[in-house]
Tab-separated table of C-alpha atoms and ligand atoms in Angstrom:
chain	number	residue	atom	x	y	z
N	1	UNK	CA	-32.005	47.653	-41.962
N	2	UNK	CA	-31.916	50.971	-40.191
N	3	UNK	CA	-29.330	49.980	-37.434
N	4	UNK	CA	-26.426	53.116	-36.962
N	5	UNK	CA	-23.356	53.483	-34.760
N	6	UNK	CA	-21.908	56.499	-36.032
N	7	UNK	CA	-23.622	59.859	-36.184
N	8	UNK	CA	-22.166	60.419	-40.246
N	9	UNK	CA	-23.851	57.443	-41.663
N	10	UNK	CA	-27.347	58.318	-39.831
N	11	UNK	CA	-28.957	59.807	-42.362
N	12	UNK	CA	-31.965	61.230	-40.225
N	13	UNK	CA	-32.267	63.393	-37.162
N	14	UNK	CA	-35.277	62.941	-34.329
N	15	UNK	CA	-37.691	65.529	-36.047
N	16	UNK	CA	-37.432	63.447	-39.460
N	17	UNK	CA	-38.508	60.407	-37.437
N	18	UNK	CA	-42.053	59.821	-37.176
N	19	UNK	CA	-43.834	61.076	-33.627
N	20	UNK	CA	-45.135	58.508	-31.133
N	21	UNK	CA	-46.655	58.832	-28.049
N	22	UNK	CA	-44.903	59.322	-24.700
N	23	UNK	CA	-46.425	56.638	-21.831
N	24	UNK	CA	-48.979	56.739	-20.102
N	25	UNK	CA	-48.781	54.880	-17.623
N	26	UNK	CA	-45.909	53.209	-15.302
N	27	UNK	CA	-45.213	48.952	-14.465
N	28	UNK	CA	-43.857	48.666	-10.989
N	29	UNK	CA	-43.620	45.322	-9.102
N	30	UNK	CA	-43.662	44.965	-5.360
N	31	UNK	CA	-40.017	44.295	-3.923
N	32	UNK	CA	-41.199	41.748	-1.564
N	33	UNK	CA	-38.481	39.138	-2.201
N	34	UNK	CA	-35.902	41.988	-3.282
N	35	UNK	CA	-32.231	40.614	-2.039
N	36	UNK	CA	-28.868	40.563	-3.678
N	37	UNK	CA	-28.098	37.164	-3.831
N	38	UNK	CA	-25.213	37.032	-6.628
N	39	UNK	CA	-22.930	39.540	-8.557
N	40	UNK	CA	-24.684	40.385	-11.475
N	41	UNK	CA	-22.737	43.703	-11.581
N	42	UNK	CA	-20.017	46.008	-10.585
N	43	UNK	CA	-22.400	47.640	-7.813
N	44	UNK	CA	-23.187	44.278	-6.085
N	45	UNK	CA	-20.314	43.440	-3.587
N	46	UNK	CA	-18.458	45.816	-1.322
N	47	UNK	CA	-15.052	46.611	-1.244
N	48	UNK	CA	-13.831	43.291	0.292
N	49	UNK	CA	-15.785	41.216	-2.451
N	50	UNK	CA	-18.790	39.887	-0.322
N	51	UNK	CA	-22.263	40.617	-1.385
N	52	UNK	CA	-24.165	43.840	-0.512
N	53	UNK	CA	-26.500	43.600	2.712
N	54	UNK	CA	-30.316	44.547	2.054
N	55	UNK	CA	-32.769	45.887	4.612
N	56	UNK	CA	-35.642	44.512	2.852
N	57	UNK	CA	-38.487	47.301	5.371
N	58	UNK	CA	-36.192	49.947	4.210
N	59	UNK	CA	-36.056	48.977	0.625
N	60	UNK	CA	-40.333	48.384	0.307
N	61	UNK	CA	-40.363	52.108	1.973
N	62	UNK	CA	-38.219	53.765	-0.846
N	63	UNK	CA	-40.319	51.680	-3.290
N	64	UNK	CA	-43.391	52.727	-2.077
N	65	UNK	CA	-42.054	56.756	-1.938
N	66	UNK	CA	-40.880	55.880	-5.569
N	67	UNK	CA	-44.636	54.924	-6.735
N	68	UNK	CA	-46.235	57.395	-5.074
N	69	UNK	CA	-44.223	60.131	-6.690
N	70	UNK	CA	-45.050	58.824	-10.115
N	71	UNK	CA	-48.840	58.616	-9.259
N	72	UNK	CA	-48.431	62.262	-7.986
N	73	UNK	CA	-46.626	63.443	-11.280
N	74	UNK	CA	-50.272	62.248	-12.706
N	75	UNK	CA	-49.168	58.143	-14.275
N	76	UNK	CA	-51.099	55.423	-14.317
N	77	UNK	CA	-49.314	52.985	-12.247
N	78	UNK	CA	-49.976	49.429	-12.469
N	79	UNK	CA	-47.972	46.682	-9.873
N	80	UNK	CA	-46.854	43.352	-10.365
N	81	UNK	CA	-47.387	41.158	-6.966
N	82	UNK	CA	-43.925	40.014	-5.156
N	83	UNK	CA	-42.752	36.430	-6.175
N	84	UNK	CA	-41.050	34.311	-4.104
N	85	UNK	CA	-37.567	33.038	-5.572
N	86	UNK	CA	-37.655	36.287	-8.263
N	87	UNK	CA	-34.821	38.884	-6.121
N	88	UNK	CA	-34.732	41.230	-9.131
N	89	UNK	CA	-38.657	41.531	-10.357
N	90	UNK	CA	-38.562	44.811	-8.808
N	91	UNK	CA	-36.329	46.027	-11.901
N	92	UNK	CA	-38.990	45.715	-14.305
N	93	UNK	CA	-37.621	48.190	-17.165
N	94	UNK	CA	-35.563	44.760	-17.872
N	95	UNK	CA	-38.156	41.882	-19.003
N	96	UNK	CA	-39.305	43.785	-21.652
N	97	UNK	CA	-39.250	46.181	-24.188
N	98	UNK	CA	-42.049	48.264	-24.915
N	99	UNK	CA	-42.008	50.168	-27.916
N	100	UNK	CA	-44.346	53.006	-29.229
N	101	UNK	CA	-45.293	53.453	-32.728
N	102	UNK	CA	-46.523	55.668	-34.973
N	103	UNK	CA	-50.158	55.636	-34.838
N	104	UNK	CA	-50.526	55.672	-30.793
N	105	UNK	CA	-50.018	51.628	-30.961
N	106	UNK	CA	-47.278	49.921	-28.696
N	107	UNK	CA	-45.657	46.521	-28.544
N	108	UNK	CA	-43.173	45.058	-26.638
N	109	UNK	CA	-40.134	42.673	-26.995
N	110	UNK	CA	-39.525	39.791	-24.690
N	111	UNK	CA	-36.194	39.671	-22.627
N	112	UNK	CA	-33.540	36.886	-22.567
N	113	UNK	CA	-31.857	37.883	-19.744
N	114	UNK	CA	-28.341	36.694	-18.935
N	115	UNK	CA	-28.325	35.663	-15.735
N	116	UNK	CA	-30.733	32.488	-15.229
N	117	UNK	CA	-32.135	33.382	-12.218
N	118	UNK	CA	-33.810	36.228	-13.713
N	119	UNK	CA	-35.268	34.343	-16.149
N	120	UNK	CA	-38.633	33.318	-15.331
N	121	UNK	CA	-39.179	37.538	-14.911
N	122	UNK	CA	-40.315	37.044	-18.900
N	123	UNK	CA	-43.568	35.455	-18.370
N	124	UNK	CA	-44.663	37.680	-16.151
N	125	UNK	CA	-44.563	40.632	-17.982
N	126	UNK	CA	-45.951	38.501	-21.267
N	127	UNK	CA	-49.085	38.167	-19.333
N	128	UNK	CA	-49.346	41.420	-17.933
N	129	UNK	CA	-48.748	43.089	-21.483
N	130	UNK	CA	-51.198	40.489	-23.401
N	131	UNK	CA	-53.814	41.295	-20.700
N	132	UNK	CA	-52.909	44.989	-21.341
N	133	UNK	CA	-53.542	44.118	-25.400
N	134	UNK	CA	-50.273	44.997	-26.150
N	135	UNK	CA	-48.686	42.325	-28.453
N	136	UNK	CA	-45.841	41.012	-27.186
N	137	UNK	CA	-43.023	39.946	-29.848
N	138	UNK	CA	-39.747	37.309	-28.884
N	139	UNK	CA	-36.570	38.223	-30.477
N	140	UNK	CA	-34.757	34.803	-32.296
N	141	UNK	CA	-32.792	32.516	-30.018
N	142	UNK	CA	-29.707	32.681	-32.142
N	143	UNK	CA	-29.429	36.918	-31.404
N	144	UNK	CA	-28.587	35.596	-28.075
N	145	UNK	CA	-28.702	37.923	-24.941
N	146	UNK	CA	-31.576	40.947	-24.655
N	147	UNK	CA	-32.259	43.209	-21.646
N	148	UNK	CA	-35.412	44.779	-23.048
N	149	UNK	CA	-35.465	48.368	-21.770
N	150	UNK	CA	-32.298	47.882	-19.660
N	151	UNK	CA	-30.670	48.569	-22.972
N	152	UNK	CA	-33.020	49.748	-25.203
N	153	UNK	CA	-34.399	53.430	-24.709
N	154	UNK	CA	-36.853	55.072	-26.809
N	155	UNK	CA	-36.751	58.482	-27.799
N	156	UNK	CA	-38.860	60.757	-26.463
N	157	UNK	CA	-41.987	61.309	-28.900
N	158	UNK	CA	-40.345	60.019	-32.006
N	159	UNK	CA	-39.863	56.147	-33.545
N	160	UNK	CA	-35.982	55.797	-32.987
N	161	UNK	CA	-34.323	53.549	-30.169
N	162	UNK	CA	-31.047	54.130	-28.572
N	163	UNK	CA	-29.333	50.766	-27.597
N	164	UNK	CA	-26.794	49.203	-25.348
N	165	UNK	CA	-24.786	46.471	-26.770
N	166	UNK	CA	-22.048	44.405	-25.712
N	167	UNK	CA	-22.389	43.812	-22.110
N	168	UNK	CA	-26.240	42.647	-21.129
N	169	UNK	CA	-27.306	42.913	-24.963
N	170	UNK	CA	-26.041	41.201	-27.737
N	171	UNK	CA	-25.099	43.366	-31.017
N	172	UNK	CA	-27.322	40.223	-32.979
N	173	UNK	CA	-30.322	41.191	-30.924
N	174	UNK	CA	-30.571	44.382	-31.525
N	175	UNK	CA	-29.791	43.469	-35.657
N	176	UNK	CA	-32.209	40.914	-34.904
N	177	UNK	CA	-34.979	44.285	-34.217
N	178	UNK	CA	-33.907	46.279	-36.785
N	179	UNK	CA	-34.686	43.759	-39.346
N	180	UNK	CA	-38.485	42.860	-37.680
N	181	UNK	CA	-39.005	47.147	-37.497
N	182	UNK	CA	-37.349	48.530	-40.469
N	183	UNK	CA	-39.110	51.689	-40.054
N	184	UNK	CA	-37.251	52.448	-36.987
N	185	UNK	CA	-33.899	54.222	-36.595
N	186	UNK	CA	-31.527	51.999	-34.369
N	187	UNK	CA	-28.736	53.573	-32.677
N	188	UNK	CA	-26.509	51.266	-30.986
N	189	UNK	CA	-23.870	52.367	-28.403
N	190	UNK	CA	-21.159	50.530	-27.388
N	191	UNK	CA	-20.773	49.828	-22.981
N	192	UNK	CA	-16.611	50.293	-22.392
N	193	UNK	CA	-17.365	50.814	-18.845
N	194	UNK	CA	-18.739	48.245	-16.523
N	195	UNK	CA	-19.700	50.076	-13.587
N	196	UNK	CA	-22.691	51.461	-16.342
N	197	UNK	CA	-23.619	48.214	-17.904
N	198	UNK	CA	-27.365	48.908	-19.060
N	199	UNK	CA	-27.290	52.048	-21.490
N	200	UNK	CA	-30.493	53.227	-18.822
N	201	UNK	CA	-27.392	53.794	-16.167
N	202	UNK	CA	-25.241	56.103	-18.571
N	203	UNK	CA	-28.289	57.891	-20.563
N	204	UNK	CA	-31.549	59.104	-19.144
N	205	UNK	CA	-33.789	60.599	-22.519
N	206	UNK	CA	-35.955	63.411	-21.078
N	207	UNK	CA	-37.719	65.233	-24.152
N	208	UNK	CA	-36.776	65.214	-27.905
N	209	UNK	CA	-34.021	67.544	-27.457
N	210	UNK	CA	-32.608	66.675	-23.894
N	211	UNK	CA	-31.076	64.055	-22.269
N	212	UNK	CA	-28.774	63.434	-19.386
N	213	UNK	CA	-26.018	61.363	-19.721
N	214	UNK	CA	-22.296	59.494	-18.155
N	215	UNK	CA	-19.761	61.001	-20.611
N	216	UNK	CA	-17.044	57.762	-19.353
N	217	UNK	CA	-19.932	55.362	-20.178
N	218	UNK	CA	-18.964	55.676	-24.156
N	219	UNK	CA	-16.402	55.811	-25.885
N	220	UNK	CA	-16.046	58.605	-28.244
N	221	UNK	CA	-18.924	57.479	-31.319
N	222	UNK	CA	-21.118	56.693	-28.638
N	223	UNK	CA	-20.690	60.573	-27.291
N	224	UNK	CA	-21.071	61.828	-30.658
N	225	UNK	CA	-23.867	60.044	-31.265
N	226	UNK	CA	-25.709	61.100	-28.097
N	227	UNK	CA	-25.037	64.635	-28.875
N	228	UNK	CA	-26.830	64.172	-32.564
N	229	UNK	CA	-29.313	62.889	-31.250
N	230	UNK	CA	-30.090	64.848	-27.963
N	231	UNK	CA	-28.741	68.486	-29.384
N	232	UNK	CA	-29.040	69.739	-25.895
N	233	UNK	CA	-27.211	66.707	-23.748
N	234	UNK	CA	-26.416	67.357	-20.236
N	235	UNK	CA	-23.253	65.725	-19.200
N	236	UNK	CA	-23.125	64.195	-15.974
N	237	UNK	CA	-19.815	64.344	-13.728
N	238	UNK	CA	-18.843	60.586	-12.681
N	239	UNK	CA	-19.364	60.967	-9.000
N	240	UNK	CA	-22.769	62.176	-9.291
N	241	UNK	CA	-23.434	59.327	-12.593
N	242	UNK	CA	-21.857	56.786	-9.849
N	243	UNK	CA	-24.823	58.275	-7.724
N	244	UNK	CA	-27.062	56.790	-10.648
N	245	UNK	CA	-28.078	60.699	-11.766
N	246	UNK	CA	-27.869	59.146	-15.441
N	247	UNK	CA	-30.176	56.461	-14.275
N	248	UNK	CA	-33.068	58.961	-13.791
N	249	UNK	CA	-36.581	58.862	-15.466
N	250	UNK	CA	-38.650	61.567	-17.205
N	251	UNK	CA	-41.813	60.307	-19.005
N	252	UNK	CA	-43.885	63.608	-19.388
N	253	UNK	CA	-40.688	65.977	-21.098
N	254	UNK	CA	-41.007	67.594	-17.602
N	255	UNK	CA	-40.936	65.948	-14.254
N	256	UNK	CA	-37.444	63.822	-13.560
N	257	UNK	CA	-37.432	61.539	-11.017
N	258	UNK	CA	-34.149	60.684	-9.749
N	259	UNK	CA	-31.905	59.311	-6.815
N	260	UNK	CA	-31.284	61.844	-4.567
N	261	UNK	CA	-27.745	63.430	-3.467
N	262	UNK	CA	-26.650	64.509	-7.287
N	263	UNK	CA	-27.527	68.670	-6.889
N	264	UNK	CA	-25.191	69.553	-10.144
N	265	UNK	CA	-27.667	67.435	-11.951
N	266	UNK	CA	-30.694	68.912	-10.399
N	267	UNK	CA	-29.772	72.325	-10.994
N	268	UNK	CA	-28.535	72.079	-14.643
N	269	UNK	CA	-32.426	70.365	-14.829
N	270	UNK	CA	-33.558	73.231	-13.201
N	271	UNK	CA	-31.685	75.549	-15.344
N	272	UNK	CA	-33.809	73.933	-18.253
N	273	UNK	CA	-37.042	74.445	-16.915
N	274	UNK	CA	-37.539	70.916	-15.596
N	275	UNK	CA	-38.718	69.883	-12.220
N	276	UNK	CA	-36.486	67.394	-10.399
N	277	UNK	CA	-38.113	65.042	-8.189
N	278	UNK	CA	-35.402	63.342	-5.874
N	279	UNK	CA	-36.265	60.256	-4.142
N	280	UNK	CA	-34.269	57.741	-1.951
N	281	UNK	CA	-33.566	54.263	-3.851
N	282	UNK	CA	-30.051	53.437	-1.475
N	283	UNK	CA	-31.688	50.151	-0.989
N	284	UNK	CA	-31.930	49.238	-4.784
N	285	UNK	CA	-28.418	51.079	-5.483
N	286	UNK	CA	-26.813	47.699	-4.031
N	287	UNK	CA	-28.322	46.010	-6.629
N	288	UNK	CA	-26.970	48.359	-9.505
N	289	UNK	CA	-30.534	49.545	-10.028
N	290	UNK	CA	-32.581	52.825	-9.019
N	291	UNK	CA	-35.296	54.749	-10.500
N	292	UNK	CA	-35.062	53.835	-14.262
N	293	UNK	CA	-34.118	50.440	-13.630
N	294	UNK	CA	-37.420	50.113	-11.553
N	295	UNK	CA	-40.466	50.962	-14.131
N	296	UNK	CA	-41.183	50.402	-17.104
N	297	UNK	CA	-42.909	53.058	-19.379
N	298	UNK	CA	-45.987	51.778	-21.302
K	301	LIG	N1	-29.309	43.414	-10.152
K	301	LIG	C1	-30.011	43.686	-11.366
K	301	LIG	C2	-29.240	43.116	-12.536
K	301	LIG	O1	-28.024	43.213	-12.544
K	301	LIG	C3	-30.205	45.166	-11.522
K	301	LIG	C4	-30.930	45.553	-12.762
K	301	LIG	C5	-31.028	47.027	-12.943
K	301	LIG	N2	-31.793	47.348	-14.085
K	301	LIG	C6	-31.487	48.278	-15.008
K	301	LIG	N3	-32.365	48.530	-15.933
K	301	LIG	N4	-30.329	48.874	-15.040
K	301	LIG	O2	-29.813	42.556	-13.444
């Protein structure tokens, strides 16, 4: 089992992984029903403990901004249709995980998502994927809890994972994975801090050397580990990670889409030689989600 929480016993770096293919294309799903209708998270009630207050127009025009800025960055964007009854479809980096291999293939893991209502999200994306011809694996009961790509985060262009356990995830799901895909690295980081509760809120992979990332979301493996892995790591400063900066989205090594209001972030992506695409997702913030939290990579 290749499953690692500390950067001394990982024996391998990214470049000694093998290469995979970065996605293609992009699953969105219409936010017809979107609402906050329980506290999932830290980011869901106010101040005074009631629940956060949608405008459901406003929210469909940020969501419709959101897809056509990844159609103009030049992805394939495929939508699932609204569902009445499903608030949270919208955030579909969470039903499943899709994994690329080696080889160009992909398959993805099935969610078991910890709040019931979100449930039912699962079948969806098994028939979208299976009608895609992507093969769509289920994780054992007994690991418990899974978030799919919530928690799970490939690395850019190489067969390693970077996971969230602890909160959403379950440790025994993602030992449940490394023992189905024993040719991938695991690297699993612990969640001390709730108000960044998936690992996509605290670290946004954006080629094989760079991520950004939410220093206070780890604890002090989980930064070292980041930093072996990502050699060129840009730390985010909380207020603009509490803007969801960390929960921005780079699929091509180059364009970053992400919430707008965080300029540290943009420059220092800037300062790379990235383009930063900033986009409006105040609407989905309410919900703890933004950009990350609303595709999935394929
Ligand atoms: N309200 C949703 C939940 O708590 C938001 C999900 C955001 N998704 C994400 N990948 N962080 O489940």
């Amino acid at each position: 089992m290749a499953l690692f929480t500390r950067p001394s016993d990982w024996p391998r770096r990214p470049s000694d992984c093998a290469p995979t293919d970065r996605p293609r294309n992009i699953l969105l799903a219409d936010p017809g029903f979107f609402q906050v209708e329980e506290a999932q998270n830290a980011h869901m009630t106010t101040g005074d403990g009631s629940l956060q207050q949608v405008d459901p127009a406003e929210a469909h025009r940020q969501w419709s901004a959101l897809k056509s800025a990844w159609e103009d960055v030049g992805f394939e964007v495929e939508v699932l249709p609204a569902v009445p009854g499903l608030a949270d479809l919208c955030f579909t980096a969470n039903p499943t995980l899709v994994i690329p291999l080696p080889g160009g293939e992909r398959e993805g893991w099935l969610a078991r998502m910890l709040w019931e209502s979100r449930r039912p999200e699962a079948a969806l994306h098994e028939a979208f994927f299976q009608e895609e011809g992507i093969p769509i694996h289920s994780i054992p009961e007994s690991a418990g809890f899974f978030e799919g790509g919530g928690d799970g985060l490939p690395h850019p262009g190489r067969h390693l994972l970077h996971c969230g356990a602890g909160n959403r995830t379950n440790p025994a799901a993602w030992e449940a994975l490394a023992e189905k895909r024993p040719d991938m690295d695991i690297l699993v980081y612990r969640q001390p801090n709730e108000n960044f509760y998936h690992l996509d809120t605290a670290l946004a992979p954006l080629d094989e050397e760079t991520a950004l990332y939410v220093p206070d979301a780890f604890d002090e493996e989980g930064r070292d580990l980041v930093h072996a892995a990502f050699p060129k790591a840009i730390p985010l400063k909380l207020e603009e990670a509490m803007n969801f900066a960390g929960n921005a989205c780079c699929h091509d090594g180059e364009h970053v889409i992400l919430q707008a209001g965080s300029p540290e972030a943009e420059s220092a992506l800037r300062e790379r030689g990235f383009v930063p695409i900033p986009v409006e997702t105040g609407e989905f913030l309410k919900s703890g989600g933004s950009v990350r939290c609303l595709v999935q990579g394929f």
